[in-house]
Short mmCIF file of C-alpha atoms in Angstrom, two decimals:
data_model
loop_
_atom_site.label_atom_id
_atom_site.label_comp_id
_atom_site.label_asym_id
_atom_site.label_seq_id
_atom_site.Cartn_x
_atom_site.Cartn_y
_atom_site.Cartn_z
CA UNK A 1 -35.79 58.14 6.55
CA UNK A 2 -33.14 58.16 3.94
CA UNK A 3 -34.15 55.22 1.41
CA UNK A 4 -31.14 55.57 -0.83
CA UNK A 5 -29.30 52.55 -1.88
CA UNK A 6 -25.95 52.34 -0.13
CA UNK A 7 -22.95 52.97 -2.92
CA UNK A 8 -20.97 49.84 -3.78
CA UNK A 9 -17.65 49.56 -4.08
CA UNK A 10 -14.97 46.92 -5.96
CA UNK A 11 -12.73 45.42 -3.29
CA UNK A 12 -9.31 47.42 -3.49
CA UNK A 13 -5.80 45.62 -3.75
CA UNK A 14 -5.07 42.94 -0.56
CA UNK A 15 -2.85 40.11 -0.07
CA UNK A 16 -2.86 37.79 2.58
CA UNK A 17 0.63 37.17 4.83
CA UNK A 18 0.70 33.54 5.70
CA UNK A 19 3.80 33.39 8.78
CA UNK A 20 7.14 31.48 8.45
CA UNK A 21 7.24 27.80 10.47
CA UNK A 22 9.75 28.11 13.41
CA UNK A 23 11.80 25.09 13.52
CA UNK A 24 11.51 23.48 17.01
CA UNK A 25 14.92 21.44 18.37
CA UNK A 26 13.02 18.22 17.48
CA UNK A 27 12.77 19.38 13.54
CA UNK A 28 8.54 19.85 14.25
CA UNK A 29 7.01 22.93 12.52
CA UNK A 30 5.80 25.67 14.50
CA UNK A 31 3.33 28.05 12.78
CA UNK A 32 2.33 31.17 14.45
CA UNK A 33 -0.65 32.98 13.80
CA UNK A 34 -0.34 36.04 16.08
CA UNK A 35 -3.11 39.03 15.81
CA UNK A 36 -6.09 39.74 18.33
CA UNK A 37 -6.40 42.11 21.06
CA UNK A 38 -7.93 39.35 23.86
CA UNK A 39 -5.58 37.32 25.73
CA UNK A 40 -6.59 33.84 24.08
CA UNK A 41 -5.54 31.26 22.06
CA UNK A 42 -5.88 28.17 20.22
CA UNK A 43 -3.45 25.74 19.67
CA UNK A 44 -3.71 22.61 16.74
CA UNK A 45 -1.41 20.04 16.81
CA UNK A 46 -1.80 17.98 13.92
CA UNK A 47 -0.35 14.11 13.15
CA UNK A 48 -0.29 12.10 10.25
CA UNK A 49 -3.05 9.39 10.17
CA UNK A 50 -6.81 9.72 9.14
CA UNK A 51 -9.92 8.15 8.29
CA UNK A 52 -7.63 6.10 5.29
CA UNK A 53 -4.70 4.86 7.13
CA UNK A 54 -6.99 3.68 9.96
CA UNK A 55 -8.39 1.12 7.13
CA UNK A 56 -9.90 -1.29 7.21
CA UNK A 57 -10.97 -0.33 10.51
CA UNK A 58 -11.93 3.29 9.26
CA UNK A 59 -13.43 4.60 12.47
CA UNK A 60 -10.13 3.75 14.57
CA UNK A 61 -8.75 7.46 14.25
CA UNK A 62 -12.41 8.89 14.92
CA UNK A 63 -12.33 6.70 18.12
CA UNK A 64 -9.09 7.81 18.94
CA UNK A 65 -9.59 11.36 18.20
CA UNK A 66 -12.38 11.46 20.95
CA UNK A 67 -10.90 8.87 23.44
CA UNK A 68 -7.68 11.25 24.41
CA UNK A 69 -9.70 13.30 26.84
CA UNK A 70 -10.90 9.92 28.35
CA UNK A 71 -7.91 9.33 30.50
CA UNK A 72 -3.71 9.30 30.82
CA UNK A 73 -1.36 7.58 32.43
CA UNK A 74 -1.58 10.17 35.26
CA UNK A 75 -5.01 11.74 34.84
CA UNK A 76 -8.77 10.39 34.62
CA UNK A 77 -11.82 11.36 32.72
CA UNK A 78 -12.77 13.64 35.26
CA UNK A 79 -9.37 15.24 35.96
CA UNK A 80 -9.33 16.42 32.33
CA UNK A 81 -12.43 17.69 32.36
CA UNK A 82 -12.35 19.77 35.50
CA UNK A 83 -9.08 20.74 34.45
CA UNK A 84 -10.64 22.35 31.47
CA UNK A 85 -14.05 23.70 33.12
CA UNK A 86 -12.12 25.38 35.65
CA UNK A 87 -9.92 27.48 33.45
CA UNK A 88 -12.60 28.03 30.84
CA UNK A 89 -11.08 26.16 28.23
CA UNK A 90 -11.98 23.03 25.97
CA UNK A 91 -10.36 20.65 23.63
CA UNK A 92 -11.37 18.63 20.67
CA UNK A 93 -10.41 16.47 18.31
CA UNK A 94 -11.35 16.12 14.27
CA UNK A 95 -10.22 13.62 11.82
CA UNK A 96 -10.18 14.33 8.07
CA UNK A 97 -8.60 11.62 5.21
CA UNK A 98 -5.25 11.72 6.08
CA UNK A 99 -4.65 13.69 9.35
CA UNK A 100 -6.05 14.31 12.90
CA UNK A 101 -5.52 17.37 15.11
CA UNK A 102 -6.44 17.83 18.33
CA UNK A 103 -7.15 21.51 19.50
CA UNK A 104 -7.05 23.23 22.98
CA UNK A 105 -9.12 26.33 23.33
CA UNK A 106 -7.44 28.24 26.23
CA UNK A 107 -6.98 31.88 27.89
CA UNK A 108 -3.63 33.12 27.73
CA UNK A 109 -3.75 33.58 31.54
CA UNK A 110 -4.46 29.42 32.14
CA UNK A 111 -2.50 28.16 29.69
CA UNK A 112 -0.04 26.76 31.90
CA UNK A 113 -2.62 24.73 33.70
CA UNK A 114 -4.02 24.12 30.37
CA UNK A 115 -1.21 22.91 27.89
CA UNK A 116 -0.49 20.28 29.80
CA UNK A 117 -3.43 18.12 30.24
CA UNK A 118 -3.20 18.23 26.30
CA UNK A 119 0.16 17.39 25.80
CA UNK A 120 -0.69 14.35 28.43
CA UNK A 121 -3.47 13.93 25.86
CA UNK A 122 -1.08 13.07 23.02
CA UNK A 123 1.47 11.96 24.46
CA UNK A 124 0.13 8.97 26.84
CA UNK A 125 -3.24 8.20 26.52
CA UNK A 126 -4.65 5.04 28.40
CA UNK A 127 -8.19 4.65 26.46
CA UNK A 128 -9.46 3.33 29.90
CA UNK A 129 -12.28 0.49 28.88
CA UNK A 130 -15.46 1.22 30.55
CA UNK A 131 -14.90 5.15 28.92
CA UNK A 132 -14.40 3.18 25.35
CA UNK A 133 -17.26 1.57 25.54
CA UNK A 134 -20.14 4.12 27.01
CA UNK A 135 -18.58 5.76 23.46
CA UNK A 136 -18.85 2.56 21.29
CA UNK A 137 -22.04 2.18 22.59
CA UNK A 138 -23.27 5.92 21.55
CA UNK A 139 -21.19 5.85 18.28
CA UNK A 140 -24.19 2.42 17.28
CA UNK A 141 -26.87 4.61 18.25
CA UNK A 142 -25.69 7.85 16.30
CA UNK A 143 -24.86 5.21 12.91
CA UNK A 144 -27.88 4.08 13.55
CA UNK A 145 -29.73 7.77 13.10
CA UNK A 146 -27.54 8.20 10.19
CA UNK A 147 -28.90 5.18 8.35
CA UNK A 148 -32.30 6.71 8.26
CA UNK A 149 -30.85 10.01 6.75
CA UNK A 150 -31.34 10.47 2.73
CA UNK A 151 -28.40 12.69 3.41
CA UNK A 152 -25.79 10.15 5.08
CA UNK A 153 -27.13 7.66 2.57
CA UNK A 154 -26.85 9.65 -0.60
CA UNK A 155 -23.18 10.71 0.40
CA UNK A 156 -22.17 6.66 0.98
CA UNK A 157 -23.76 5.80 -1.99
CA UNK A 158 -21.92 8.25 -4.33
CA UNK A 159 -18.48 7.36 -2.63
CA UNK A 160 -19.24 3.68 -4.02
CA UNK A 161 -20.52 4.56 -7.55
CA UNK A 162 -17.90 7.38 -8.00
CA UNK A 163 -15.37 5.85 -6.84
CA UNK A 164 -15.40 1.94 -6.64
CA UNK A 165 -16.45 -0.68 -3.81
CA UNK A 166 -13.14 -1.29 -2.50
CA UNK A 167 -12.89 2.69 -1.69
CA UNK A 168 -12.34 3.01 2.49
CA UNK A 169 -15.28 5.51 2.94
CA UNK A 170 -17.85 3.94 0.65
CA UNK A 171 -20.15 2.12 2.34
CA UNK A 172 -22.91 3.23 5.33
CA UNK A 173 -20.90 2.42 8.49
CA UNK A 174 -22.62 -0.91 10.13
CA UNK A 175 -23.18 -1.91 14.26
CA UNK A 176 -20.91 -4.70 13.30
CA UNK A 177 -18.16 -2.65 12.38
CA UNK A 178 -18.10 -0.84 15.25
CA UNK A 179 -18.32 -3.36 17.55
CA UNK A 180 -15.21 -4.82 16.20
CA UNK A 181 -13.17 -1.71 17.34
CA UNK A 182 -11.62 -2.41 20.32
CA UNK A 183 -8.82 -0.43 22.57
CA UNK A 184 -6.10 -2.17 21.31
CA UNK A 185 -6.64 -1.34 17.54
CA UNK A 186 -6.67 2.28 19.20
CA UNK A 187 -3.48 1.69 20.76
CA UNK A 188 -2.28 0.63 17.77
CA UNK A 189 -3.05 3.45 16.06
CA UNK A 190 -1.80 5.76 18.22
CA UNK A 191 2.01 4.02 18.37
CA UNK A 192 1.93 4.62 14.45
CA UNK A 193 1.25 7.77 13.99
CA UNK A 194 1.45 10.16 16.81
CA UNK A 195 5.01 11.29 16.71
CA UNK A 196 7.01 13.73 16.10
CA UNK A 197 8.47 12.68 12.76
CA UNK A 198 4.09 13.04 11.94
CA UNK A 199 3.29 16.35 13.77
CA UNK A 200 2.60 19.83 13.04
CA UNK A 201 1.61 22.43 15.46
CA UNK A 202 0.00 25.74 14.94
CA UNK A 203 -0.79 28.64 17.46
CA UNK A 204 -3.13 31.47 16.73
CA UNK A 205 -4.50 33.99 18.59
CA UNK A 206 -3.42 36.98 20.89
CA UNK A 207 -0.30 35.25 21.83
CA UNK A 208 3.46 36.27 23.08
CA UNK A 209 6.61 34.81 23.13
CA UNK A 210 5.68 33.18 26.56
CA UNK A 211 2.98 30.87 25.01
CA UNK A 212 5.40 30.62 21.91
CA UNK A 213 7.76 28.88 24.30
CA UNK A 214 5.88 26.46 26.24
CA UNK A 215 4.59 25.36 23.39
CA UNK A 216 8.02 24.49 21.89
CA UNK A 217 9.16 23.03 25.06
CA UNK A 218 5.54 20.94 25.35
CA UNK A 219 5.94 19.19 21.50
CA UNK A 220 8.99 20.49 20.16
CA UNK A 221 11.70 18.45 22.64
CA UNK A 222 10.68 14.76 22.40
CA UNK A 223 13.00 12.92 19.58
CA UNK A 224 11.66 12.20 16.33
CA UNK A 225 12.99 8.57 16.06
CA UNK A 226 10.41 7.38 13.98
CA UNK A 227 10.14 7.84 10.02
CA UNK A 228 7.42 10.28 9.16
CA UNK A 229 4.43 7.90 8.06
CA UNK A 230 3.40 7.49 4.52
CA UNK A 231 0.38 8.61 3.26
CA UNK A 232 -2.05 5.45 2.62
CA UNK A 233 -2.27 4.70 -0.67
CA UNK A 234 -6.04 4.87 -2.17
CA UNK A 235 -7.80 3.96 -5.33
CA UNK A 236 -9.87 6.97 -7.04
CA UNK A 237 -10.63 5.09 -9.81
CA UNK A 238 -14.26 6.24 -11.11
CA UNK A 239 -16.69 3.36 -11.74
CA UNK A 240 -18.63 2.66 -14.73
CA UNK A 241 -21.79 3.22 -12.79
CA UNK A 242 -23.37 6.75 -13.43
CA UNK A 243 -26.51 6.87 -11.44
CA UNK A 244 -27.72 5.20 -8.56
CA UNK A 245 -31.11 5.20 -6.21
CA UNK A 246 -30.94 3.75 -2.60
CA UNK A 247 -34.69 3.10 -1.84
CA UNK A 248 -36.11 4.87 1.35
CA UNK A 249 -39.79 4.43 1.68
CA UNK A 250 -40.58 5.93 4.48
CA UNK A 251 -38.25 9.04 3.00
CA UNK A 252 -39.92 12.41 3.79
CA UNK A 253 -37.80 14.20 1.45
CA UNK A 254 -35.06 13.01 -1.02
CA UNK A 255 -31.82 13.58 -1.02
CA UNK A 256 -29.90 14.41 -4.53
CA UNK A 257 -25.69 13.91 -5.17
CA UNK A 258 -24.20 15.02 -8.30
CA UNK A 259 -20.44 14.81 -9.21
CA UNK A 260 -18.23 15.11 -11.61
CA UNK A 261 -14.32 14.59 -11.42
CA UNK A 262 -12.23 17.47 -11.41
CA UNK A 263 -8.84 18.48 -10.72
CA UNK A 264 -6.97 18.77 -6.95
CA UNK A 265 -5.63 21.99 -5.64
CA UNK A 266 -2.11 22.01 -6.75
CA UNK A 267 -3.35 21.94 -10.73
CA UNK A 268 -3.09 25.46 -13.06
CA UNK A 269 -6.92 24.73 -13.84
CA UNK A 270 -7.66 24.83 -9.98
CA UNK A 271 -8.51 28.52 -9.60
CA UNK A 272 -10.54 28.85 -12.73
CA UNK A 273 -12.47 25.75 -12.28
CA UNK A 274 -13.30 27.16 -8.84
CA UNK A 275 -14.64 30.07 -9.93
CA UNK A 276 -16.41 28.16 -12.41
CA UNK A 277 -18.12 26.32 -9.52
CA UNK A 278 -18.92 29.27 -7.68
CA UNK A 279 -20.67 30.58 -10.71
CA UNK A 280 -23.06 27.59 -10.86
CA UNK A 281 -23.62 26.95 -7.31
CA UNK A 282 -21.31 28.45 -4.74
CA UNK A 283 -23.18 31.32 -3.30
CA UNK A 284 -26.78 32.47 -2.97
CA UNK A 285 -26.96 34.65 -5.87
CA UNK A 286 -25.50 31.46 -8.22
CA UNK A 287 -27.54 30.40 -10.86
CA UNK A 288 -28.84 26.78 -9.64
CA UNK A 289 -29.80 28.56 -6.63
CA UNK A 290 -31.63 31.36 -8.61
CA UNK A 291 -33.44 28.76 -10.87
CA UNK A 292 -34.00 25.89 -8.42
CA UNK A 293 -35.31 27.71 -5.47
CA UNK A 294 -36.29 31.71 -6.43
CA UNK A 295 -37.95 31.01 -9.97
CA UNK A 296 -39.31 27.41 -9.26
CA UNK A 297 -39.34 26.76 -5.29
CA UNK A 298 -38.11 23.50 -5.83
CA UNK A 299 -35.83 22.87 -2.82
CA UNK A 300 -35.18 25.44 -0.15
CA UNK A 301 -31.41 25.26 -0.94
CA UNK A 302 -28.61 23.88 -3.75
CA UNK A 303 -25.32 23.99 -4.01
CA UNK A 304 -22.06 23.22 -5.82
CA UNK A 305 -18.75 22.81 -4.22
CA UNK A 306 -14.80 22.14 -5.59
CA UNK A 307 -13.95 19.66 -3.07
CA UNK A 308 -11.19 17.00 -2.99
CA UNK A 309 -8.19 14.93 -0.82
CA UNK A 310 -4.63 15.12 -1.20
CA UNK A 311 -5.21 12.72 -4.24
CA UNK A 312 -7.85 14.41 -6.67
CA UNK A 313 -10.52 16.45 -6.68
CA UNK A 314 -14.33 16.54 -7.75
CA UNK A 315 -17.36 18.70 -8.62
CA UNK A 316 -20.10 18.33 -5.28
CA UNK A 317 -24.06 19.31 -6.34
CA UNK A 318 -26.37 18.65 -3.51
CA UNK A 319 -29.52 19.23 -2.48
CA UNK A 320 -32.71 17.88 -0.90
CA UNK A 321 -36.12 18.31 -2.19
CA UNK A 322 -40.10 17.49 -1.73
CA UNK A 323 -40.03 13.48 -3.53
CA UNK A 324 -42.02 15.12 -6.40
CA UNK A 325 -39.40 17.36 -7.78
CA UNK A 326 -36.56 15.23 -7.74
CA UNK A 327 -36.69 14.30 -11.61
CA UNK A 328 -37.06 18.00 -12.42
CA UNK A 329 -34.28 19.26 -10.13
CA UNK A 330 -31.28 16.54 -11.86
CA UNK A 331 -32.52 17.67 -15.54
CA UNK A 332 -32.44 21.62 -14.56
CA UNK A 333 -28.75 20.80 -13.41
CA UNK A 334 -28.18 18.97 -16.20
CA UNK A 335 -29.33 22.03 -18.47
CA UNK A 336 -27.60 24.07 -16.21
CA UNK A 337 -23.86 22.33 -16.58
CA UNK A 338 -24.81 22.52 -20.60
CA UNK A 339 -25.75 26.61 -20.94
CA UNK A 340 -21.76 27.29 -18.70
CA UNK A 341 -20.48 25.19 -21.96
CA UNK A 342 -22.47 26.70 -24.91
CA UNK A 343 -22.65 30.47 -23.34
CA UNK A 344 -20.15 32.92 -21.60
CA UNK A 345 -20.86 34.02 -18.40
CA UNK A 346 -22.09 38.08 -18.93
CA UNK A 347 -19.44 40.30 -17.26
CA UNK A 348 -22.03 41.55 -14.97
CA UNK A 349 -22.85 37.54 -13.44
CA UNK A 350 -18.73 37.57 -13.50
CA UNK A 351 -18.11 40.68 -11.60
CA UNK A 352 -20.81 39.27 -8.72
CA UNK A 353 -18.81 35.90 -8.92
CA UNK A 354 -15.23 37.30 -8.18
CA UNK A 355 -16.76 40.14 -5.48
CA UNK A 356 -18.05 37.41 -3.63
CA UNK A 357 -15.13 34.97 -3.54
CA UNK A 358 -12.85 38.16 -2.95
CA UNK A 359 -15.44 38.62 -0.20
CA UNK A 360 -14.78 35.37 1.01
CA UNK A 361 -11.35 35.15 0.74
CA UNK A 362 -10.64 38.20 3.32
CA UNK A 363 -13.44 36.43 5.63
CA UNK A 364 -11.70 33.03 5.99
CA UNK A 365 -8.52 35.17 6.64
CA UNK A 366 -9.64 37.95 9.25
CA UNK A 367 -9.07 36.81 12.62
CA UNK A 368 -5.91 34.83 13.84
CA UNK A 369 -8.31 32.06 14.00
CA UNK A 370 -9.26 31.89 10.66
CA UNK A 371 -5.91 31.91 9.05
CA UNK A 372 -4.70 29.31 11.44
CA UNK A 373 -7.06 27.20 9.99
CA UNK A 374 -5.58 28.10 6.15
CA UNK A 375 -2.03 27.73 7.32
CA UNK A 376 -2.77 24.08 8.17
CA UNK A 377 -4.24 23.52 4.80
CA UNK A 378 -1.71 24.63 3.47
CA UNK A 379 0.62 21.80 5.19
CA UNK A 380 -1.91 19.24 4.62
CA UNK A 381 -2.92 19.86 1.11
CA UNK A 382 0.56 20.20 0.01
CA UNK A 383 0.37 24.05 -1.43
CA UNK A 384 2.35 26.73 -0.96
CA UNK A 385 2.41 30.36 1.27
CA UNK A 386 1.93 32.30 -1.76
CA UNK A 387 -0.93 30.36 -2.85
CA UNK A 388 -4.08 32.49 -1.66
CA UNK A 389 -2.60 35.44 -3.37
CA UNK A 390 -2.38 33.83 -6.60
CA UNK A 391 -6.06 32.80 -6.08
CA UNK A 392 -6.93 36.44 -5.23
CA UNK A 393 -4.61 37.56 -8.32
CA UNK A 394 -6.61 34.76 -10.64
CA UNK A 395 -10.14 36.13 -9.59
CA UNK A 396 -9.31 39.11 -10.68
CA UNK A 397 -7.78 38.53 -14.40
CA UNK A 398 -10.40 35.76 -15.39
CA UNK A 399 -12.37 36.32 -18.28
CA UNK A 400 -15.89 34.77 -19.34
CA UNK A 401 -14.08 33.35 -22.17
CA UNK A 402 -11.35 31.64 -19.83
CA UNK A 403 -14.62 29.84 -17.78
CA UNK A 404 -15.99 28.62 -21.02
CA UNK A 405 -12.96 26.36 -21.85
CA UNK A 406 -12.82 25.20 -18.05
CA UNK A 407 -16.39 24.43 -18.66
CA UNK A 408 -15.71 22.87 -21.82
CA UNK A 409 -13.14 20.74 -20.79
CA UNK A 410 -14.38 19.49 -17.45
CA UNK A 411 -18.10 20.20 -17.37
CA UNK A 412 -18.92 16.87 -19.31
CA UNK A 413 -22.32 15.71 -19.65
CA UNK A 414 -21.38 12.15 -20.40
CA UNK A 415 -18.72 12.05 -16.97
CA UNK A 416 -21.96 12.91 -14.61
CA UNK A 417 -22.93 10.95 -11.42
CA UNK A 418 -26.56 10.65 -9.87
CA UNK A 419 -27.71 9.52 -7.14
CA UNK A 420 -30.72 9.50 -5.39
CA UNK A 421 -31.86 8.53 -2.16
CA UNK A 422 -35.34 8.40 -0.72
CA UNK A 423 -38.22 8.23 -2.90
CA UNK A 424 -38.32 9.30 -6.38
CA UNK A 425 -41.89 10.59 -6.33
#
């Protein structure tokens, strides 16, 4: 048995290829993400309108996201869905802060029986009543699992203290409030926002020009008379409040949030403030990872993420841990966050950091799938085709000096948020 270490290798020279939109005769953008050898697709068609502009009603474009298969003006429930079983495809739909796409799985071969039903989907949905509510009803008992997660309530609980009380998303989501969603408000929602002025469409997978075109005669012919829809304007301002516990006493475990503002996407710090994050907690090799769980087996997993909307950005630690260790784990961060701005990361921790977000970069782009998925960001988050490259190209020319005055600037003791939720021993 040979017992010799394979050889590693640096990753050599790559850039990613994101695809020009084609212009459909209604002025939509058609992104095409071609590359595969199996016959099937995915198609996302995405419209202006999240979680924000449905507010104050914030689960309106959730409801409406999952209510499209639920009947048109020519098809029921069951239609749909046979429609779908039949042909071995399936749809779905996902709402983030300021957008929500509905997606049709579908073989190549059935995608004329298939692209239909989902353009009847968007285009005239009925939200039939008695289909609303067997949802409303199942969307109370879900909330009401949430409520008893440290998790759910950690996450609510920082969105308040972080941000302020009037922020959309920060509060746990009450029976209340769902009962007072009702098929009109859907409706409503709907008429606003799901136009053409608001869409973008992208197809990926083994496609040819045949899909190409019924696509662009499914969403790209209907007039976009309507103004595209403005964003909804939110409040980031940070509160005053730093930490925060939400009692749970029948809490198993607790759950731990930690955040710290930080930049959005489109800013020159972005790329080296993301490696810095990746450093700390972004893979399992990163040091709270190493410390927390290898050396002192105080939670089972930790991690750090660069997240953000189209607005900002922010700094996510999370974890969850036996009650007992809670304490320990939010001053190891702490000490953590404070050796990235007194020390330089050693070339060696560097060269793991960039390998592994090299690594991931060519992962989240290696199936037609995968950059279909990128090439909406890039629509959404407002950046630019050439933008993974020059993430790729920053990787490689950081230097451990460059992290330190990221750290420096935005790793700031003083600007942390806690919060706890559970028990704290």
């Amino acid at each position: 048995m040979n017992k010799q270490r394979p050889a590693i290798y640096p990753f050599k020279e790559f850039s990613i290829d994101y695809p020009e939109p084609i212009i459909m005769p209604n002025g939509v953008r058609l992104y095409v993400a071609a590359g595969g050898e199996q016959e099937v697709n995915r198609l996302d068609v995405i419209h202006r309108g999240g979680s924000f502009e449905a507010a104050p009603h914030r689960l309106v474009a959730q409801f409406v996201a999952s209510q499209l298969s639920q009947g048109t003006g020519g098809r029921s429930s069951q239609d749909i869905a046979e429609c779908f079983d039949y042909n071995g495809a399936w749809s779905n739909g996902r709402v983030a802060y300021h957008h929500t796409t509905v997606s049709l799985n579908s073989l190549n071969r059935c995608f004329d029986k298939t692209l239909p039903v989902v353009r009847d989907m968007i285009f005239d949905p009925v939200f039939p009543q008695r289909e609303f509510e067997v949802f409303r009803n199942r969307s109370i008992a879900s909330f009401q699992v949430s409520r008893q997660r440290v998790k759910y309530m950690a996450g609510m609980e920082m969105a308040r203290i972080f941000f302020n009380d009037d922020y959309p998303l920060a509060s746990p989501v009450t029976d209340e409030e769902i009962l007072a969603v009702n098929t009109e408000l859907l409706k409503q929602f709907h008429r606003k926002y799901f136009h053409a002025a608001n869409r973008m469409v992208v197809l990926s997978g083994g496609v040819s020009q045949r899909e190409i075109d019924m696509v662009t005669e499914a969403f790209g012919q209907d007039a976009a008379t309507e103004p595209v829809s403005p964003y909804a304007e939110v409040n980031h301002r940070h509160s005053d409040c730093h930490f925060s516990f939400v009692e749970m006493n029948n809490a198993v475990q607790s759950a731990i949030q930690i955040q710290l503002p930080a930049v959005k996407r489109t800013h020159p710090d972005y790329f080296n403030l993301r490696i810095l994050v990746t450093a700390l907690g972004g893979y399992f090799g990163a040091r709270l990872m190493t410390n927390l769980r290898e050396e002192k087996g105080y939670t089972y997993g930790i991690y750090a993420s660069l997240l953000g909307t189209l607005e900002t950005g922010y700094v996510s630690i999370s974890t969850e841990c036996d009650c007992a260790y809670t304490e320990a784990i939010i001053d190891e961060v702490k000490k953590e966050i404070e050796l990235l701005r007194n020390e330089p990361l050693s070339q060696h921790e560097l060269e793991l950091v960039k390998s592994n977000m090299l690594g991931d970069l060519v992962k989240n782009n290696d199936t037609p799938f995968n950059m279909a998925n990128n090439v909406g960001g890039m629509e959404l988050y407002g950046i630019y085709p050439q933008y993974f490259n020059d993430h790729i190209a920053a990787i490689r020319a950081v230097t451990p000096e460059a992290l330190l005055d990221v750290a420096r600037r935005y790793f700031i003791p003083d600007e942390l948020y806690v919060v706890v939720a559970g028990r704290m021993k």
